[in-house]
Amino acid sequence: MNRIEERFARLKKDGQKGFIVYIGAGDPDLETTRRLALVFDQIGVDVLELGVPFSDPLADGLVNQLAAQRGLESGTTPASVLQTVATIRRESQIPIVLYVYFNLLHRRGLAQFVSDAAAAGVDGLLVLDLPPEESGDYEALMARAGLSAIYLIAPTTPESRVELIVRRGSGFIYYVSREGVTGMQQSVSETIGPMTAQIRAHTGLPIAVGFGISTPEQARLVARNADAIVVGSAIVNQIAEHGRSADLPERVAQFTGALLKAAKEK
C-alpha cells in the first residue's frame, strides 16, 4: 500500500472521515507551498493535493485559475513542483496527490513523468482531463510505480460509466459534487447522498467529495455521506488574501483547522 491507501485504511479502522486539502503549488512561491504542507500535516490533514500550474486550467473556477496564474508567475514548473515534494518528504509523510492536466504529462513523456513523480515521493495523480477510456497504458505505469490513479465522477455520470471508472481507479474516487468548475458555494448539493450510494454499489474504494465546500457547516454535512471531503477554493482564497504575510501558514492553518474539526465530528 502507498501512503494514500495506508491513510484511508487507518481512517476506516479508527472510524474517522478523511480531510483533503487542495492548494496551487507555487502560490505565491514554492517555499510557501513547502511550509503549508508541513503545517497541514501538523494539524491532521489526511491528503494534500497540489495543483501543478497550467496555462489553461479548464476545470477550475476563478479562484483556482488565479492561483495557477500566480504559480506560473512565480516560475513554478512541473519539475520544480517535484523538487518541492522531495523536500517535503525530508520532514513529512503526508500523502500527496498532484492535480494536473494531461498536457504536462504528455510534454514530459508519460512514463517519465510517472517515474519522476514516484521518485520525488508523490503518491497519486489526479489528471483532470484524462478519461479512463483514453488512458492507454497510464494505469499500468501508475501501478508499477506504486502510485494511485485517481479519477473523477460527476453528478451527470451515468451509472454504467460509474462502474467503468471505479474499476479503473485506485486510491480513492473523487466525486465532484457540482456540475461546472471549482469554486466556493453557498449551499451543499442535494445529489451527494444518492450519488455516493450509487458509487458505493460498485466499489469499495473510499469516496472523497469536493467542489464548493467552504464552511464548517458544509464540511459537516458533506462528511455524513463521504469517506473524505476535499476543500480547495476556500483555502486557496485565504492564500490569495494573506499570501505575502509572514504568518501565512498559521493563518491558513487556523482557517483549515475549523473545517477539519467539523468534518471529523462524530
XYZ file of N, CA and C in Angstrom:
798
model
N 0.839 -1.201 0.000
C 0.000 0.000 0.000
C 0.872 1.250 0.000
N 0.449 2.260 -0.767
C 1.161 3.534 -0.695
C 0.556 4.381 0.434
N 1.036 5.612 0.572
C 0.601 6.437 1.711
C -0.892 6.730 1.685
N -1.463 6.914 0.486
C -2.900 7.188 0.388
C -3.694 6.001 0.900
N -3.351 4.821 0.419
C -4.064 3.613 0.833
C -3.891 3.359 2.325
N -2.688 3.561 2.821
C -2.435 3.381 4.253
C -3.274 4.352 5.086
N -3.347 5.610 4.642
C -4.101 6.604 5.406
C -5.584 6.261 5.445
N -6.162 5.878 4.310
C -7.584 5.551 4.307
C -7.869 4.265 5.080
N -6.927 3.324 5.069
C -7.106 2.104 5.864
C -7.124 2.451 7.352
N -6.261 3.369 7.760
C -6.213 3.788 9.159
C -7.480 4.543 9.548
N -7.942 5.433 8.648
C -9.172 6.180 8.917
C -10.365 5.235 9.089
N -10.432 4.229 8.231
C -11.539 3.265 8.317
C -11.469 2.492 9.631
N -10.268 2.070 10.002
C -10.089 1.333 11.253
C -10.504 2.172 12.455
N -10.187 3.471 12.400
C -10.492 4.375 13.509
C -11.899 4.961 13.442
N -12.633 4.638 12.371
C -13.986 5.169 12.218
C -14.021 6.661 11.991
N -13.009 7.179 11.285
C -12.907 8.616 11.042
C -13.107 8.963 9.575
N -13.518 10.204 9.326
C -13.599 10.729 7.971
C -12.275 11.400 7.611
N -11.945 11.355 6.326
C -10.713 11.973 5.854
C -10.920 13.433 5.494
N -9.832 14.188 5.543
C -9.876 15.598 5.176
C -8.742 15.868 4.191
N -9.117 16.310 2.994
C -8.166 16.536 1.910
C -8.128 18.021 1.590
N -6.917 18.553 1.459
C -6.737 19.973 1.134
C -6.133 20.098 -0.253
N -6.676 21.033 -1.034
C -6.090 21.401 -2.329
C -5.507 22.807 -2.237
N -4.279 22.964 -2.720
C -3.704 24.303 -2.918
C -2.962 24.309 -4.253
N -2.749 25.494 -4.795
C -1.968 25.629 -6.012
C -0.486 25.650 -5.666
N 0.284 24.756 -6.247
C 1.725 24.739 -5.996
C 2.364 26.019 -6.528
N 3.265 26.585 -5.752
C 3.958 27.800 -6.177
C 3.200 29.079 -5.939
N 2.082 29.008 -5.228
C 1.264 30.182 -4.921
C 1.430 30.533 -3.450
N 2.099 31.612 -3.104
C 2.734 32.586 -4.009
C 4.142 32.179 -4.450
N 4.708 31.134 -3.794
C 6.019 30.606 -4.189
C 6.143 29.206 -3.598
N 7.148 28.470 -4.056
C 7.265 27.074 -3.649
C 7.739 26.904 -2.204
N 8.464 27.854 -1.677
C 8.843 27.769 -0.268
C 7.602 27.855 0.614
N 6.656 28.709 0.240
C 5.398 28.775 0.987
C 4.625 27.472 0.844
N 4.630 26.875 -0.334
C 3.985 25.576 -0.535
C 4.573 24.542 0.414
N 5.888 24.525 0.543
C 6.552 23.586 1.454
C 6.107 23.839 2.900
N 6.107 25.089 3.312
C 5.718 25.436 4.684
C 4.263 25.065 4.953
N 3.403 25.312 3.986
C 1.994 24.968 4.149
C 1.813 23.466 4.277
N 2.536 22.689 3.481
C 2.429 21.230 3.549
C 2.759 20.730 4.951
N 3.800 21.282 5.549
C 4.207 20.853 6.884
C 3.173 21.244 7.926
N 2.591 22.436 7.790
C 1.546 22.873 8.722
C 0.302 22.006 8.572
N -0.078 21.697 7.339
C -1.246 20.832 7.127
C -1.033 19.472 7.788
N 0.153 18.925 7.656
C 0.461 17.647 8.294
C 0.317 17.768 9.808
N 0.809 18.848 10.353
C 0.789 19.039 11.812
C -0.633 19.121 12.369
N -1.556 19.725 11.613
C -2.921 19.879 12.132
C -3.816 18.680 11.815
N -3.294 17.696 11.068
C -4.056 16.478 10.848
C -4.717 16.320 9.496
N -4.317 17.118 8.504
C -4.826 16.925 7.139
C -4.383 15.545 6.653
N -5.291 14.818 6.012
C -5.004 13.436 5.627
C -4.331 13.296 4.269
N -4.694 14.132 3.322
C -4.099 14.097 1.981
C -3.955 15.533 1.494
N -2.834 15.822 0.848
C -2.607 17.142 0.260
C -2.614 17.017 -1.252
N -3.481 17.785 -1.898
C -3.489 17.877 -3.358
C -2.741 19.135 -3.762
N -1.751 18.978 -4.616
C -1.006 20.116 -5.140
C -1.373 20.316 -6.604
N -1.961 21.467 -6.901
C -2.276 21.799 -8.283
C -1.023 22.240 -9.010
N -0.674 21.549 -10.077
C 0.501 21.924 -10.871
C 0.079 23.037 -11.824
N 0.683 24.224 -11.726
C 0.225 25.366 -12.533
C 0.208 25.055 -14.023
N -0.875 25.474 -14.668
C -1.076 25.222 -16.096
C -1.754 26.452 -16.694
N -1.437 26.746 -17.930
C -1.915 27.982 -18.558
C -3.393 27.949 -18.932
N -4.006 26.772 -18.993
C -5.393 26.678 -19.438
C -6.173 25.707 -18.553
N -6.356 26.029 -17.271
C -6.982 25.095 -16.318
C -8.500 25.065 -16.444
N -9.005 24.314 -17.413
C -10.414 24.363 -17.785
C -11.364 23.881 -16.698
N -10.911 23.035 -15.778
C -11.803 22.521 -14.736
C -11.909 23.447 -13.542
N -11.153 24.536 -13.568
C -11.058 25.388 -12.385
C -11.831 26.688 -12.532
N -12.431 27.101 -11.416
C -13.077 28.398 -11.351
C -12.053 29.495 -11.145
N -12.556 30.721 -10.981
C -11.678 31.892 -10.965
C -10.628 31.834 -9.854
N -11.020 31.424 -8.645
C -10.072 31.421 -7.524
C -8.865 30.544 -7.835
N -9.114 29.338 -8.334
C -8.007 28.430 -8.624
C -7.284 28.788 -9.920
N -7.987 29.414 -10.864
C -7.306 29.923 -12.068
C -6.267 30.972 -11.688
N -6.654 31.861 -10.792
C -5.729 32.911 -10.372
C -4.556 32.325 -9.594
N -4.811 31.267 -8.823
C -3.723 30.596 -8.106
C -2.737 29.985 -9.101
N -3.265 29.379 -10.163
C -2.393 28.817 -11.193
C -1.578 29.917 -11.862
N -2.211 31.049 -12.104
C -1.505 32.177 -12.713
C -0.387 32.669 -11.805
N -0.684 32.765 -10.509
C 0.359 33.199 -9.574
C 1.489 32.179 -9.511
N 1.145 30.908 -9.615
C 2.161 29.876 -9.630
C 3.074 29.981 -10.842
N 2.474 30.221 -11.998
C 3.278 30.402 -13.217
C 4.158 31.643 -13.101
N 3.593 32.714 -12.544
C 4.358 33.958 -12.405
C 5.523 33.815 -11.433
N 5.389 32.897 -10.464
C 6.491 32.678 -9.525
C 7.557 31.757 -10.097
N 7.349 31.304 -11.346
C 8.347 30.461 -12.008
C 8.188 28.979 -11.749
N 7.038 28.583 -11.226
C 6.810 27.182 -10.885
C 6.617 26.338 -12.140
N 7.310 25.220 -12.203
C 7.224 24.258 -13.303
C 6.919 22.881 -12.730
N 6.508 21.923 -13.576
C 6.313 20.565 -13.056
C 7.566 20.021 -12.363
N 8.737 20.288 -12.939
C 9.975 19.793 -12.330
C 10.215 20.407 -10.962
N 9.943 21.701 -10.819
C 10.181 22.340 -9.516
C 9.133 21.931 -8.489
N 7.915 21.590 -8.939
C 6.921 21.040 -8.012
C 7.420 19.714 -7.448
N 7.978 18.863 -8.319
C 8.501 17.575 -7.853
C 9.680 17.771 -6.913
N 10.503 18.748 -7.177
C 11.617 19.046 -6.271
C 11.093 19.460 -4.893
N 10.002 20.228 -4.893
C 9.398 20.660 -3.629
C 8.811 19.475 -2.877
N 8.178 18.556 -3.597
C 7.660 17.346 -2.948
C 8.809 16.573 -2.301
N 9.912 16.436 -3.015
C 11.068 15.736 -2.455
C 11.573 16.426 -1.195
N 11.529 17.744 -1.177
C 11.934 18.499 0.012
C 10.964 18.267 1.166
N 9.659 18.263 0.868
C 8.650 17.979 1.893
C 8.888 16.601 2.504
N 9.277 15.640 1.679
C 9.476 14.267 2.143
C 10.594 14.147 3.180
N 11.474 15.101 3.252
C 12.521 15.058 4.281
C 11.950 15.276 5.676
N 10.750 15.880 5.746
C 10.163 16.219 7.043
C 8.762 15.668 7.259
N 8.130 15.163 6.231
C 6.729 14.773 6.357
C 6.388 13.596 5.446
N 5.494 12.754 5.942
C 4.976 11.639 5.141
C 3.499 11.841 4.810
N 3.031 13.090 4.803
C 1.653 13.363 4.410
C 1.425 12.854 2.987
N 0.354 12.101 2.724
C 0.078 11.655 1.356
C -0.111 12.852 0.417
N 0.510 12.785 -0.749
C 0.467 13.896 -1.701
C -0.036 13.414 -3.063
N -1.011 14.144 -3.583
C -1.568 13.904 -4.918
C -1.278 15.135 -5.774
N -0.850 14.913 -6.994
C -0.721 16.018 -7.942
C -2.009 16.130 -8.744
N -2.574 17.324 -8.745
C -3.776 17.678 -9.511
C -3.235 18.346 -10.764
N -3.372 17.669 -11.913
C -2.573 18.055 -13.068
C -3.360 17.845 -14.366
N -3.030 18.615 -15.363
C -3.630 18.466 -16.690
C -2.709 17.635 -17.582
N -3.332 16.832 -18.470
C -2.579 15.815 -19.194
C -1.489 16.396 -20.091
N -1.696 17.605 -20.598
C -0.695 18.206 -21.473
C 0.685 18.216 -20.819
N 0.727 18.425 -19.502
C 2.012 18.494 -18.796
C 2.679 17.122 -18.727
N 1.872 16.062 -18.586
C 2.423 14.706 -18.615
C 2.905 14.352 -20.013
N 2.091 14.731 -21.004
C 2.417 14.419 -22.400
C 3.719 15.096 -22.822
N 3.880 16.334 -22.409
C 5.077 17.072 -22.805
C 6.345 16.451 -22.217
N 6.268 16.000 -20.979
C 7.413 15.367 -20.349
C 7.637 13.960 -20.869
N 6.561 13.328 -21.284
C 6.576 11.903 -21.610
C 5.908 11.172 -20.468
N 4.831 10.452 -20.760
C 4.003 9.871 -19.711
C 4.805 8.983 -18.759
N 5.562 8.052 -19.318
C 6.326 7.131 -18.472
C 7.342 7.876 -17.619
N 7.983 8.887 -18.193
C 8.986 9.642 -17.453
C 8.345 10.452 -16.336
N 7.201 11.069 -16.614
C 6.525 11.862 -15.591
C 6.129 10.987 -14.411
N 5.542 9.822 -14.703
C 5.121 8.915 -13.637
C 6.329 8.467 -12.814
N 7.402 8.127 -13.493
C 8.619 7.701 -12.803
C 9.192 8.813 -11.936
N 9.248 10.023 -12.483
C 9.778 11.170 -11.738
C 8.909 11.481 -10.515
N 7.578 11.378 -10.693
C 6.666 11.655 -9.584
C 6.875 10.661 -8.451
N 6.980 9.394 -8.798
C 7.196 8.368 -7.775
C 8.516 8.591 -7.053
N 9.571 8.917 -7.806
C 10.889 9.133 -7.205
C 10.892 10.316 -6.248
N 10.067 11.338 -6.538
C 10.006 12.529 -5.692
C 9.234 12.294 -4.400
N 8.375 11.261 -4.399
C 7.568 11.000 -3.209
C 6.100 11.299 -3.370
N 5.652 11.491 -4.604
C 4.222 11.661 -4.887
C 3.528 10.314 -4.694
N 2.276 10.341 -4.261
C 1.529 9.107 -4.009
C 0.423 8.833 -5.021
N -0.020 9.862 -5.730
C -1.084 9.660 -6.695
C -1.192 10.832 -7.643
N -1.845 10.606 -8.775
C -2.113 11.650 -9.750
C -3.614 11.730 -9.991
N -4.122 12.953 -10.046
C -5.484 13.203 -10.468
C -5.374 14.031 -11.743
N -5.497 13.359 -12.877
C -5.332 14.015 -14.174
C -6.709 14.470 -14.642
N -6.939 15.763 -14.588
C -8.283 16.321 -14.753
C -8.939 15.990 -16.080
N -8.143 15.964 -17.134
C -8.724 15.822 -18.471
C -8.321 14.518 -19.144
N -8.096 13.473 -18.355
C -7.772 12.159 -18.902
C -8.870 11.167 -18.532
N -9.809 10.899 -19.458
C -10.835 9.893 -19.170
C -10.230 8.497 -19.245
N -10.719 7.547 -18.454
C -10.124 6.209 -18.455
C -10.158 5.529 -19.823
N -11.169 5.851 -20.633
C -11.271 5.224 -21.955
C -10.114 5.610 -22.872
N -9.450 6.728 -22.566
C -8.364 7.208 -23.427
C -7.011 7.172 -22.722
N -6.924 6.410 -21.641
C -5.726 6.477 -20.796
C -4.584 5.586 -21.257
N -4.825 4.696 -22.234
C -3.743 3.864 -22.754
C -3.094 3.042 -21.646
N -1.757 3.134 -21.552
C -1.042 2.349 -20.538
C -0.795 3.143 -19.251
N -1.497 4.256 -19.094
C -1.333 5.106 -17.902
C -1.523 4.322 -16.606
N -2.607 3.560 -16.511
C -2.880 2.853 -15.257
C -1.835 1.788 -14.967
N -1.346 1.103 -15.989
C -0.297 0.099 -15.789
C 0.995 0.761 -15.313
N 1.336 1.897 -15.912
C 2.527 2.630 -15.486
C 2.387 3.082 -14.032
N 1.213 3.573 -13.680
C 0.969 4.036 -12.320
C 1.071 2.880 -11.318
N 0.485 1.747 -11.662
C 0.519 0.591 -10.763
C 1.951 0.113 -10.541
N 2.730 0.067 -11.618
C 4.120 -0.380 -11.480
C 4.930 0.582 -10.612
N 4.572 1.866 -10.665
C 5.293 2.869 -9.877
C 4.773 2.968 -8.443
N 3.682 2.262 -8.133
C 3.105 2.319 -6.796
C 2.288 3.564 -6.537
N 1.790 4.192 -7.615
C 1.007 5.416 -7.485
C -0.478 5.137 -7.702
N -1.323 5.918 -7.040
C -2.769 5.807 -7.209
C -3.220 6.630 -8.406
N -4.032 6.019 -9.262
C -4.634 6.712 -10.404
C -6.049 7.116 -10.000
N -6.206 8.379 -9.663
C -7.468 8.868 -9.093
C -8.327 9.463 -10.211
N -9.570 9.025 -10.272
C -10.480 9.507 -11.304
C -11.647 10.281 -10.689
N -12.234 11.128 -11.520
C -13.384 11.946 -11.133
C -14.688 11.300 -11.583
N -15.712 11.473 -10.769
C -17.083 11.152 -11.152
C -17.921 12.396 -10.888
N -18.786 12.737 -11.827
C -19.615 13.942 -11.743
C -21.075 13.581 -11.484
N -21.898 14.563 -11.097
C -23.329 14.289 -10.893
C -24.024 13.793 -12.151
N -23.476 14.127 -13.307
C -24.084 13.738 -14.585
C -23.558 12.415 -15.117
N -22.642 11.758 -14.402
C -22.072 10.500 -14.884
C -23.115 9.386 -14.805
N -23.444 8.726 -15.922
C -24.422 7.633 -15.873
C -23.855 6.429 -15.116
N -24.747 5.619 -14.560
C -24.292 4.520 -13.703
C -23.394 3.537 -14.438
N -23.660 3.288 -15.713
C -22.809 2.359 -16.467
C -21.373 2.858 -16.531
N -21.212 4.171 -16.606
C -19.860 4.735 -16.666
C -19.244 4.821 -15.269
N -20.067 5.045 -14.256
C -19.573 4.992 -12.883
C -18.885 3.656 -12.638
N -19.531 2.574 -13.074
C -18.978 1.228 -12.884
C -17.622 1.087 -13.577
N -17.496 1.649 -14.790
C -16.229 1.594 -15.526
C -15.150 2.396 -14.802
N -15.485 3.595 -14.382
C -14.481 4.473 -13.777
C -13.941 3.888 -12.478
N -14.814 3.395 -11.616
C -14.333 2.885 -10.328
C -13.507 1.621 -10.498
N -13.783 0.876 -11.553
C -12.990 -0.327 -11.828
C -11.572 0.029 -12.236
N -11.412 1.196 -12.841
C -10.097 1.613 -13.351
C -9.305 2.450 -12.342
N -9.999 3.027 -11.347
C -9.339 3.920 -10.410
C -8.670 3.190 -9.260
N -7.864 3.931 -8.508
C -7.222 3.397 -7.305
C -6.977 4.539 -6.323
N -6.736 4.187 -5.063
C -6.520 5.201 -4.030
C -7.824 5.676 -3.426
N -8.548 6.490 -4.181
C -9.897 6.910 -3.813
C -10.592 7.433 -5.055
N -11.888 7.543 -4.979
C -12.691 8.139 -6.050
C -13.036 9.567 -5.639
N -12.874 10.487 -6.563
C -13.180 11.892 -6.287
C -14.544 12.196 -6.909
N -15.551 12.374 -6.054
C -16.870 12.744 -6.548
C -17.001 14.257 -6.567
N -17.182 14.792 -7.762
C -17.366 16.230 -7.965
C -18.831 16.534 -7.668
N -19.097 17.203 -6.568
C -20.477 17.307 -6.086
C -21.350 18.268 -6.882
N -20.721 19.040 -7.776
C -21.486 20.003 -8.572
C -21.034 19.977 -10.023
N -21.967 20.297 -10.908
C -21.598 20.497 -12.307
C -20.807 21.794 -12.431
N -19.926 21.847 -13.411
C -19.179 23.081 -13.646
C -17.780 23.018 -13.065
N -17.259 24.174 -12.709
C -15.866 24.288 -12.297
C -15.742 24.418 -10.781
N -14.502 24.392 -10.294
C -14.250 24.545 -8.863
C -14.688 25.926 -8.389
N -14.937 26.034 -7.080
C -15.299 27.335 -6.521
C -16.141 27.197 -5.273
N -16.127 28.228 -4.442
C -16.920 28.232 -3.214
C -18.409 28.349 -3.543
N -19.236 27.703 -2.715
C -20.677 27.703 -2.938
C -21.401 28.064 -1.647
N -22.659 28.505 -1.800
C -23.451 28.906 -0.646
C -24.168 27.734 0.015
N -24.335 26.636 -0.709
C -25.085 25.510 -0.163
C -24.485 24.198 -0.657
N -24.874 23.113 -0.005
C -24.404 21.774 -0.345
C -25.369 21.142 -1.345
N -24.831 20.477 -2.344
C -25.665 19.843 -3.364
C -26.519 18.728 -2.772
N -27.743 18.610 -3.270
C -28.651 17.569 -2.790
C -28.377 16.219 -3.439
N -27.474 16.164 -4.419
C -27.198 14.893 -5.107
C -26.145 14.053 -4.387
N -25.504 14.602 -3.358
C -24.370 13.904 -2.744
C -24.776 12.545 -2.165
N -25.860 12.508 -1.404
C -26.295 11.253 -0.801
C -26.595 10.171 -1.819
N -27.504 10.433 -2.782
C -27.825 9.408 -3.783
C -26.625 8.990 -4.634
N -25.779 9.950 -5.010
C -24.652 9.605 -5.882
C -23.576 8.823 -5.141
N -23.279 9.172 -3.899
C -22.283 8.397 -3.173
C -22.793 6.976 -2.928
N -24.088 6.827 -2.698
C -24.663 5.488 -2.530
C -24.528 4.685 -3.822
N -24.781 5.337 -4.948
C -24.650 4.659 -6.234
C -23.197 4.238 -6.495
N -22.255 5.119 -6.186
C -20.838 4.789 -6.383
C -20.439 3.615 -5.491
N -20.880 3.620 -4.238
C -20.521 2.547 -3.300
C -21.070 1.194 -3.731
N -22.131 1.196 -4.523
C -22.682 -0.074 -5.004
C -21.719 -0.776 -5.959
N -20.725 -0.026 -6.457
C -19.815 -0.602 -7.452
C -18.365 -0.680 -6.996
N -18.041 -0.172 -5.813
C -16.640 -0.177 -5.403
C -16.500 -0.104 -3.883
N -15.377 -0.613 -3.409
C -15.024 -0.462 -2.009
C -14.022 0.648 -1.789
N -13.641 1.360 -2.869
C -12.709 2.470 -2.719
C -13.348 3.606 -1.918
N -12.557 4.326 -1.125
C -13.099 5.492 -0.415
C -13.600 6.537 -1.413
N -14.629 7.265 -1.011
C -15.188 8.324 -1.856
C -14.909 9.663 -1.197
N -14.162 10.497 -1.896
C -13.898 11.859 -1.440
C -14.809 12.804 -2.218
N -15.444 13.726 -1.516
C -16.389 14.653 -2.145
C -15.828 16.066 -2.067
N -15.811 16.747 -3.207
C -15.294 18.105 -3.245
C -16.068 19.001 -4.191
N -15.515 20.175 -4.431
C -16.084 21.251 -5.247
C -17.145 22.015 -4.444
N -16.746 23.124 -3.862
C -17.724 24.026 -3.271
C -17.776 24.078 -1.764
N -17.063 23.188 -1.057
C -17.127 23.170 0.407
C -16.281 24.315 0.955
N -16.900 25.197 1.733
C -16.161 26.389 2.168
C -16.415 26.800 3.610
N -17.318 26.105 4.321
C -17.617 26.458 5.710
C -17.623 25.195 6.564
N -17.432 25.330 7.888
C -17.517 24.153 8.757
C -18.860 23.437 8.659
N -19.945 24.167 8.547
C -21.256 23.536 8.455
C -21.366 22.698 7.180
N -20.882 23.236 6.059
C -20.888 22.460 4.823
C -20.006 21.222 4.951
N -18.847 21.371 5.584
C -17.944 20.232 5.790
C -18.638 19.141 6.602
N -19.352 19.559 7.635
C -20.059 18.610 8.499
C -21.153 17.871 7.721
N -21.900 18.592 6.907
C -22.984 17.990 6.133
C -22.462 17.001 5.091
N -21.429 17.398 4.361
C -20.891 16.535 3.304
C -20.258 15.282 3.897
N -19.607 15.412 5.044
C -18.935 14.266 5.666
C -19.913 13.166 6.078
N -21.193 13.477 6.191
C -22.179 12.449 6.543
C -22.245 11.349 5.485
N -22.033 11.723 4.229
C -22.143 10.765 3.126
C -20.801 10.375 2.516
N -19.761 11.143 2.784
C -18.463 10.911 2.158
C -17.519 10.177 3.098
N -16.518 9.514 2.522
C -15.428 8.958 3.319
C -14.387 10.035 3.598
N -14.359 11.048 2.752
C -13.457 12.185 2.940
C -14.061 13.379 2.232
N -13.691 14.571 2.693
C -14.100 15.768 1.971
C -12.855 16.481 1.460
N -13.043 17.225 0.385
C -11.951 17.986 -0.225
C -12.302 19.466 -0.159
N -11.398 20.254 0.392
C -11.583 21.707 0.418
C -10.437 22.341 -0.354
N -10.795 23.122 -1.362
C -9.779 23.755 -2.189
C -9.923 25.261 -2.254
N -10.905 25.741 -3.005
C -11.018 27.172 -3.293
C -11.052 28.030 -2.040
N -11.741 27.564 -0.983
C -11.838 28.366 0.239
C -10.463 28.578 0.866
N -9.610 27.552 0.802
C -8.257 27.667 1.354
C -7.374 28.463 0.410
N -7.511 28.224 -0.887
C -6.752 28.997 -1.875
C -7.067 30.486 -1.755
N -8.321 30.784 -1.459
C -8.727 32.187 -1.277
C -8.037 32.814 -0.070
N -7.834 32.032 0.980
C -7.080 32.526 2.141
C -5.636 32.845 1.753
N -5.053 32.003 0.926
C -3.684 32.237 0.456
C -3.633 33.506 -0.389
N -4.653 33.700 -1.225
C -4.710 34.911 -2.049
C -4.784 36.167 -1.183
N -5.540 36.099 -0.093
C -5.724 37.270 0.763
C -4.496 37.574 1.620
N -3.793 36.516 2.041
C -2.698 36.705 3.003
C -1.359 36.219 2.471
N -1.246 36.082 1.144
C -0.093 35.430 0.543
C 1.265 35.997 0.888
N 1.343 37.271 1.166
C 2.638 37.876 1.485
C 2.822 38.134 2.975
N 1.890 37.643 3.788
C 2.014 37.810 5.234
C 3.047 36.828 5.776
N 3.850 37.283 6.718
C 4.873 36.412 7.303
C 4.249 35.216 8.011
N 3.029 35.409 8.555
C 2.366 34.336 9.289
C 1.309 33.616 8.452
N 1.477 33.616 7.125
C 0.505 32.966 6.240
C 0.207 31.520 6.653
N 1.204 30.658 6.867
C 0.876 29.272 7.224
C 0.000 29.175 8.472
N 0.264 29.995 9.467
C -0.525 29.961 10.693
C -1.959 30.428 10.439
N -2.119 31.472 9.627
C -3.466 31.959 9.289
C -4.257 30.871 8.544
N -3.609 30.247 7.562
C -4.276 29.214 6.771
C -4.582 27.995 7.640
N -3.672 27.658 8.532
C -3.893 26.513 9.422
C -5.091 26.746 10.331
N -5.240 27.951 10.828
C -6.378 28.260 11.699
C -7.697 28.120 10.944
N -7.748 28.663 9.723
C -8.953 28.561 8.900
C -9.249 27.098 8.573
N -8.209 26.369 8.161
C -8.370 24.978 7.759
C -8.759 24.103 8.935
N -8.201 24.385 10.096
C -8.469 23.574 11.267
C -9.936 23.544 11.649
N -10.625 24.654 11.481
C -12.057 24.697 11.809
C -12.861 23.792 10.877
N -12.497 23.766 9.598
C -13.165 22.893 8.635
C -12.849 21.430 8.925
N -11.587 21.161 9.238
C -11.152 19.797 9.535
C -11.885 19.247 10.753
N -11.965 20.041 11.780
C -12.658 19.613 13.005
C -14.107 19.269 12.732
N -14.775 20.106 11.927
C -16.186 19.859 11.603
C -16.358 18.571 10.806
N -15.444 18.337 9.856
C -15.554 17.133 9.017
C -15.373 15.857 9.823
N -14.593 15.922 10.887
C -14.260 14.732 11.655
C -15.154 14.535 12.878
N -16.102 15.441 13.090
C -17.015 15.281 14.218
C -17.852 14.024 14.059
N -18.015 13.288 15.156
C -18.798 12.046 15.086
C -20.200 12.267 15.647
